[in-house]
mmCIF file of C-alpha atoms in Angstrom:
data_model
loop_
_atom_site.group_PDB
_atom_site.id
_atom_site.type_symbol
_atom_site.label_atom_id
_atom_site.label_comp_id
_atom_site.label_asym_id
_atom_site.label_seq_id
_atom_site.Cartn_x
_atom_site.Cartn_y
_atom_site.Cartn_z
ATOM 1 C CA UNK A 1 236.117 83.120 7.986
ATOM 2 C CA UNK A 2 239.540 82.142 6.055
ATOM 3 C CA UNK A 3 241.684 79.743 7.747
ATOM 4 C CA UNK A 4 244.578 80.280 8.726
ATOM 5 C CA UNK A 5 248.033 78.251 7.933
ATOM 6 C CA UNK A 6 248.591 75.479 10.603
ATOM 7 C CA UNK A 7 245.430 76.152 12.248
ATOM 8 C CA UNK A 8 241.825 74.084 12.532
ATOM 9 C CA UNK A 9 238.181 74.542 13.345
ATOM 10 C CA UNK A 10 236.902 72.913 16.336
ATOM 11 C CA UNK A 11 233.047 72.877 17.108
ATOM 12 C CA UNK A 12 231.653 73.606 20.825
ATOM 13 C CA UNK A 13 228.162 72.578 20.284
ATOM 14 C CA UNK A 14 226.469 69.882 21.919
ATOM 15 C CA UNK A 15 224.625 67.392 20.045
ATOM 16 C CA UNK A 16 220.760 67.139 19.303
ATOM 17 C CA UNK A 17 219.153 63.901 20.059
ATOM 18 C CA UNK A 18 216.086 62.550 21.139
ATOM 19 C CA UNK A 19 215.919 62.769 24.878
ATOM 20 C CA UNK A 20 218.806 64.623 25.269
ATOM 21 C CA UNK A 21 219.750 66.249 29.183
ATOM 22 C CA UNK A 22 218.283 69.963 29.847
ATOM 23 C CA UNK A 23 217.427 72.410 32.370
ATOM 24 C CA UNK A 24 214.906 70.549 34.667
ATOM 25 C CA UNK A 25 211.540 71.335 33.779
ATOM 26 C CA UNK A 26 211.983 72.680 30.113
ATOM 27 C CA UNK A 27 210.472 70.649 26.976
ATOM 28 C CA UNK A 28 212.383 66.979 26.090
ATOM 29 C CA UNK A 29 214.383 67.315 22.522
ATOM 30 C CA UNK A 30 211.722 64.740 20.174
ATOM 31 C CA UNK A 31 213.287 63.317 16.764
ATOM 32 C CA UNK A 32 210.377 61.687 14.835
ATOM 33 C CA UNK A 33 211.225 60.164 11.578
ATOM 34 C CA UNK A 34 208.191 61.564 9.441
ATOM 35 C CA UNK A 35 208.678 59.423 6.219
ATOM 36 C CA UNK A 36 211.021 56.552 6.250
ATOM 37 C CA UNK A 37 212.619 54.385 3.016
ATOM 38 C CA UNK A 38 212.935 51.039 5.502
ATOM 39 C CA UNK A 39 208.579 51.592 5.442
ATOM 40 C CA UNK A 40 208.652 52.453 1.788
ATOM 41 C CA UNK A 41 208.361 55.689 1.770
ATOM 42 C CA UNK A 42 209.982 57.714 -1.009
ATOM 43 C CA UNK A 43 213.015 59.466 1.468
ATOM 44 C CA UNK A 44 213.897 59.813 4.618
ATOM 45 C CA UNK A 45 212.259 62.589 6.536
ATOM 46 C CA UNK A 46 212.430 64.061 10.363
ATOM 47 C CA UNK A 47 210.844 66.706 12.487
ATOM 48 C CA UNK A 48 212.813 68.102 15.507
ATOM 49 C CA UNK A 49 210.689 69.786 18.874
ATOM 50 C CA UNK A 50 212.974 71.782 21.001
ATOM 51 C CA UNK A 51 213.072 74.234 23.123
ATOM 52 C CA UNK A 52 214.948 77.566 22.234
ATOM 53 C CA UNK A 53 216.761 77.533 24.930
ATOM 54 C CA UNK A 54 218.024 73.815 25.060
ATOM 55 C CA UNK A 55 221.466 72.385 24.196
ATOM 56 C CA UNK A 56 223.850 75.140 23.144
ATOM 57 C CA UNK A 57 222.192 78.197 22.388
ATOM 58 C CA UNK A 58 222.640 81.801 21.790
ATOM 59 C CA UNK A 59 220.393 84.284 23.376
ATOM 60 C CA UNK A 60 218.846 87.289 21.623
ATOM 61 C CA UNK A 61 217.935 90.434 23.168
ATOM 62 C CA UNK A 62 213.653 89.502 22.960
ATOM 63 C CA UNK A 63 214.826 86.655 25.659
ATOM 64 C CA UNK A 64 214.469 89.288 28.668
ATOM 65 C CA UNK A 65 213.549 92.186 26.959
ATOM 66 C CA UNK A 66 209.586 92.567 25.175
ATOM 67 C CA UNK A 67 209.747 93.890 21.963
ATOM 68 C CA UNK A 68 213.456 94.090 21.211
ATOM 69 C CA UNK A 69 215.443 92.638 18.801
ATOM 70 C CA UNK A 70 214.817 88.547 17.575
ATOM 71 C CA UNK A 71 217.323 86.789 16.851
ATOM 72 C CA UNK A 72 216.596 87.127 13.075
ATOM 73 C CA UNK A 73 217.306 90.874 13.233
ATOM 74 C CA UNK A 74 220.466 90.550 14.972
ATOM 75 C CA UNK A 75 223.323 91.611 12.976
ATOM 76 C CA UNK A 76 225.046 88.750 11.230
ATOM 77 C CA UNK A 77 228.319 90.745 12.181
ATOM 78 C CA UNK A 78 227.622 90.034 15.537
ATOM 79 C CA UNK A 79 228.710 86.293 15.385
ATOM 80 C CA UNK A 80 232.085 86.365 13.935
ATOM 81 C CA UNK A 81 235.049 87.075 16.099
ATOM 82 C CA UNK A 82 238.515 87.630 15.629
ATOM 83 C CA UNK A 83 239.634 88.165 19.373
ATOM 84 C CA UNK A 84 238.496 85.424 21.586
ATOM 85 C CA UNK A 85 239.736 84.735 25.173
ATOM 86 C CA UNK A 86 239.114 81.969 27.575
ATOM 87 C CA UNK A 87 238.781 83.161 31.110
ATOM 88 C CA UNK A 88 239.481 80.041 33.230
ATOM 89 C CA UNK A 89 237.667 80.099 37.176
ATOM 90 C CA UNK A 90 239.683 77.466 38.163
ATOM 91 C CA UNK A 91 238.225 76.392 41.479
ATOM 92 C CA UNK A 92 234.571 78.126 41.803
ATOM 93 C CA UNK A 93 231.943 76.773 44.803
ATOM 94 C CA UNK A 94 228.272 76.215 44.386
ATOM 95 C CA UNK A 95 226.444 78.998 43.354
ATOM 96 C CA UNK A 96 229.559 81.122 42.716
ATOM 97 C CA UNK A 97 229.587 84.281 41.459
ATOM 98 C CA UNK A 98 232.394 85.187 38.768
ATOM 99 C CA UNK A 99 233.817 88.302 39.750
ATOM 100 C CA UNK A 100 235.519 91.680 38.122
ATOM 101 C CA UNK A 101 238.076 90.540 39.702
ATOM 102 C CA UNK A 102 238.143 87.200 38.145
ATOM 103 C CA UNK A 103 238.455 89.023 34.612
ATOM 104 C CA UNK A 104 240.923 91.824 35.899
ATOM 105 C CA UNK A 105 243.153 89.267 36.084
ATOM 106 C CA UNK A 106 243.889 88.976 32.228
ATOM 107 C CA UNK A 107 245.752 91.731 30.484
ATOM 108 C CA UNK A 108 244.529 94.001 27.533
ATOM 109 C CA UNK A 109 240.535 93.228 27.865
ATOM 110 C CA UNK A 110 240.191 95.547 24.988
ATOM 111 C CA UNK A 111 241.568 94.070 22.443
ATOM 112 C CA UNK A 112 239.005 91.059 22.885
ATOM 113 C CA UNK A 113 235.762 90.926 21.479
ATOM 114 C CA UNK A 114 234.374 87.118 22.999
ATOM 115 C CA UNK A 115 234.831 86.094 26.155
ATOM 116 C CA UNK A 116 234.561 82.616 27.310
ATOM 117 C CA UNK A 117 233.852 81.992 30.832
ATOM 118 C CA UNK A 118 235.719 78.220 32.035
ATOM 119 C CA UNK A 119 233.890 77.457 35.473
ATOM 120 C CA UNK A 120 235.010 73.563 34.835
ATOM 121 C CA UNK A 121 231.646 72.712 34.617
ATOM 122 C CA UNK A 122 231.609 71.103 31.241
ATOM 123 C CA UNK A 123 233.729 68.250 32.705
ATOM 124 C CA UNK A 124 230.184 67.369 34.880
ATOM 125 C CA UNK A 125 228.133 67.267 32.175
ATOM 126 C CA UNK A 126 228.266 63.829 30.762
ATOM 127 C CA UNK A 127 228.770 62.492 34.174
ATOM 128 C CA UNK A 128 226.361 63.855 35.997
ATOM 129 C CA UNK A 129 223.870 65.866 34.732
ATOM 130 C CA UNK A 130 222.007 66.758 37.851
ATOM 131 C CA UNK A 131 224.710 67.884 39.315
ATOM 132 C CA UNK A 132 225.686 70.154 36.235
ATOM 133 C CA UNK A 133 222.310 71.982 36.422
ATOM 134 C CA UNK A 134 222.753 72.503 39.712
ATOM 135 C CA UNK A 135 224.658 75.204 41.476
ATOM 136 C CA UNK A 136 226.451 75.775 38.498
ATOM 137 C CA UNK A 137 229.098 79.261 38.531
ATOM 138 C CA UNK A 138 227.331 82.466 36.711
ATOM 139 C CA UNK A 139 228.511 85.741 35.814
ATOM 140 C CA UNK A 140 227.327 88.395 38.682
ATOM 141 C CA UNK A 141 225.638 91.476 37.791
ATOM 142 C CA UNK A 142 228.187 93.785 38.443
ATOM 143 C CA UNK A 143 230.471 91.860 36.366
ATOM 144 C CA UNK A 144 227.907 91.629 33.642
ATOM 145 C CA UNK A 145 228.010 95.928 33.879
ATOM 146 C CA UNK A 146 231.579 96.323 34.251
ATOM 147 C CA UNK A 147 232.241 94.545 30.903
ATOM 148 C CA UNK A 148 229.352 96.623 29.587
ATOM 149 C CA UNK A 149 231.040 99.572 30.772
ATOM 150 C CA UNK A 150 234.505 99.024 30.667
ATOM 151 C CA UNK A 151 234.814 97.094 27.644
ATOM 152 C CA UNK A 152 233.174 98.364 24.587
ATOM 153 C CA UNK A 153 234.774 95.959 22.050
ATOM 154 C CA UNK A 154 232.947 93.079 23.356
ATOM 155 C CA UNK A 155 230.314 91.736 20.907
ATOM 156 C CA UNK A 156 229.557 88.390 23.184
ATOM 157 C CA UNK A 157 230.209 86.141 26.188
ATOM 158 C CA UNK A 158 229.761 82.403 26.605
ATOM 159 C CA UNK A 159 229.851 80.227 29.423
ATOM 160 C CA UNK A 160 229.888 76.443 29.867
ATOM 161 C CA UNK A 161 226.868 76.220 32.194
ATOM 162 C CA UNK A 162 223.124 76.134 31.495
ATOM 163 C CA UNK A 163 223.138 80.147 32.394
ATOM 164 C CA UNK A 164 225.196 82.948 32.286
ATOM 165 C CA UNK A 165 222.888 84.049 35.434
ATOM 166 C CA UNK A 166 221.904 82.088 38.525
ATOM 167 C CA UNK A 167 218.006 81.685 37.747
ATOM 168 C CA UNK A 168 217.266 81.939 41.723
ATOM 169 C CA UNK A 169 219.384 85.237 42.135
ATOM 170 C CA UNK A 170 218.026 86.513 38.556
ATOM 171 C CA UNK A 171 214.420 86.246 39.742
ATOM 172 C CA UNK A 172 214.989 88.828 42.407
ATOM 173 C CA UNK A 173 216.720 90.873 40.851
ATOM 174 C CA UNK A 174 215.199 91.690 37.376
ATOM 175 C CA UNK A 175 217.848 89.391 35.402
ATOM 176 C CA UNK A 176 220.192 92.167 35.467
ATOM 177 C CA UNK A 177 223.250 89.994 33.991
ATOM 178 C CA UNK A 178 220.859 88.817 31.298
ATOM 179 C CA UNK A 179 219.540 92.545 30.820
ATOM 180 C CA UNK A 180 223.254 93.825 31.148
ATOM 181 C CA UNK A 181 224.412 91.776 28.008
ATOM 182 C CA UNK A 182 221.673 91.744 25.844
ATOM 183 C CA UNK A 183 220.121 95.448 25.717
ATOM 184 C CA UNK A 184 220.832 97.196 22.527
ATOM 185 C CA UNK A 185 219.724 100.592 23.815
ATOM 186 C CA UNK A 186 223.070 100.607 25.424
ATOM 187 C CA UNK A 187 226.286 102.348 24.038
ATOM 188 C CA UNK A 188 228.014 99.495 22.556
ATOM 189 C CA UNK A 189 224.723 97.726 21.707
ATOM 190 C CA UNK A 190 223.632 94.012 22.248
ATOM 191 C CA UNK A 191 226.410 91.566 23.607
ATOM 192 C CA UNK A 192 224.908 88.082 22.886
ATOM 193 C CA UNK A 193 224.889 85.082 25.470
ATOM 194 C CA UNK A 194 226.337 81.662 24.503
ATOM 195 C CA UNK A 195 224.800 79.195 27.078
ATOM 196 C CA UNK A 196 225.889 75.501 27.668
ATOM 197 C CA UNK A 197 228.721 75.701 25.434
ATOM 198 C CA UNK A 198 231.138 72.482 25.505
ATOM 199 C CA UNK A 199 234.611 74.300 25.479
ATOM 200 C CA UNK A 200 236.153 71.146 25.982
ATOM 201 C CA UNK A 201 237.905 71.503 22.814
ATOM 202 C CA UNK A 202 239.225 74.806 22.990
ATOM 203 C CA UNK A 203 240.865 74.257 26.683
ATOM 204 C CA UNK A 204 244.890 74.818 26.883
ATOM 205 C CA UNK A 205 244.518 75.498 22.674
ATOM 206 C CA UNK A 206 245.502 79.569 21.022
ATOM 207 C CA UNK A 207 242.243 80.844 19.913
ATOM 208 C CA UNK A 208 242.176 82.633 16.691
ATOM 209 C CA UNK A 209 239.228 83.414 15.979
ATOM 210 C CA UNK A 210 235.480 81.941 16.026
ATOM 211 C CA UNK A 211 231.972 82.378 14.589
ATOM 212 C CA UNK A 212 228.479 80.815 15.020
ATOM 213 C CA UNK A 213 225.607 81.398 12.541
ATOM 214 C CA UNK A 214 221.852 80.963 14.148
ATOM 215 C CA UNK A 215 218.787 80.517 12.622
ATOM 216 C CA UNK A 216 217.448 83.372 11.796
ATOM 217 C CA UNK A 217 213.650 82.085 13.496
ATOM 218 C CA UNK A 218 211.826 85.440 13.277
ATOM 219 C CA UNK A 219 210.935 86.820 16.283
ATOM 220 C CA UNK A 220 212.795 84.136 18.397
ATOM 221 C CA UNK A 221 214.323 84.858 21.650
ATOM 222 C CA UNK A 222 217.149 82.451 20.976
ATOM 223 C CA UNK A 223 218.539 80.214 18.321
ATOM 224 C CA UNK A 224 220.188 76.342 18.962
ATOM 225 C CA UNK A 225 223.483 76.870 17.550
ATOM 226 C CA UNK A 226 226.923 75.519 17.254
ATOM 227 C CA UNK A 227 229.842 78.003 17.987
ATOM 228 C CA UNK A 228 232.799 76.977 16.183
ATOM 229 C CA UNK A 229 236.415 78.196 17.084
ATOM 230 C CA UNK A 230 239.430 78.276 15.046
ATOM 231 C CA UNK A 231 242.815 76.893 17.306
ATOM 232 C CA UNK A 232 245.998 76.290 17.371
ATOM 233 C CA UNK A 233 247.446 73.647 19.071
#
């Protein structure tokens, strides 16, 4: 990705540390320093232990469906994107659904091939954890299938809660947002997630464009990653 003149990269990935906040229940981040210099060892030398699905993340298609694509067999043209928009939901309620409406309200939804959903959750975050994993805003099913349907440019979403689907509602239901996105049997194949993404740095900025690239951990149903954004100011 080439920058541009008067333009700079901005990263929305949370750090990895030991102990680090996640969704209640799911495996604590460990950091153990294997080898270390201060005990003579020859180098320094650490192993990390995290869930998939912790910290910023991407979702491949094998997270909800068996047997479908890992994220190692994702397309690497998948992750780069030269359209992004920021759909701010500027005053959602617990549990709150985001809407077609919500995204009808921005022009020209073609032309965009990212679209990152602003609940103002990522201001709770560092606060208040508890409250930031719960009752967070998530994309409702029918949204989920109207940007399936209605807009076949779109190569991923992102939102700046733990899930781009309320877990309670999603249990029910079959996980049809998660299903929605991520099946690449459909026309336009697989649109990936982006989950607990820090857009902190992108708010009130231009986007230009923006790119992530995962590990490519065969047969994984996700990959930690850092999605990084090129703005203007």
């Amino acid at each position: 990705m080439e920058k541009n003149k008067n333009t700079r990269y901005v990263e929305t990935g949370y750090p990895i540390y030991e102990g680090m906040p996640v969704y209640p229940g799911l495996p604590k981040v460990k950091v153990e320093l294997r080898e270390s210099l201060d005990k003579g060892d020859d180098w320094n030398g650490s192993v990390l232990s995290m869930y998939l699905h912790a910290g910023t993340h991407v979702d491949a298609p094998r997270h909800h469906i068996s047997n479908a694509l890992g994220i190692d067999q994702v397309p690497i043209e998948n992750f780069f994107y030269q359209h992004p928009l920021l759909i701010d939901i500027p005053e959602p309620g617990k549990d709150y659904l985001i809407t077609i409406d919500d995204i009808k309200r921005y022009h020209d939804l073609n032309k965009y091939d990212i679209l990152i959903f602003n609940t103002q959750s990522y201001k709770k975050r560092n606060k208040d954890f508890m409250s930031y994993a719960n009752g967070f805003p998530t994309v409702s099913p029918e949204t989920a299938e109207y940007i399936r349907e209605h807009l076949p440019n779109i190569k991923a979403v992102a939102i700046d809660t733990l899930s781009i689907e309320n877990i309670a509602l999603g249990k029910d239901n079959g996980f049809r947002t998660h299903k929605a996105f991520l099946d690449p049997e459909r026309v336009n194949g697989t649109i990936l997630i982006y989950e607990d993404v820090n857009i902190a740095p992108i708010v009130g900025k231009k986007l230009v464009s923006a790119c992530c690239t995962p590990l490519r951990i065969v047969g994984g149903d996700a990959s930690n990653c850092n999605l990084v954004f090129e703005i203007q100011d």
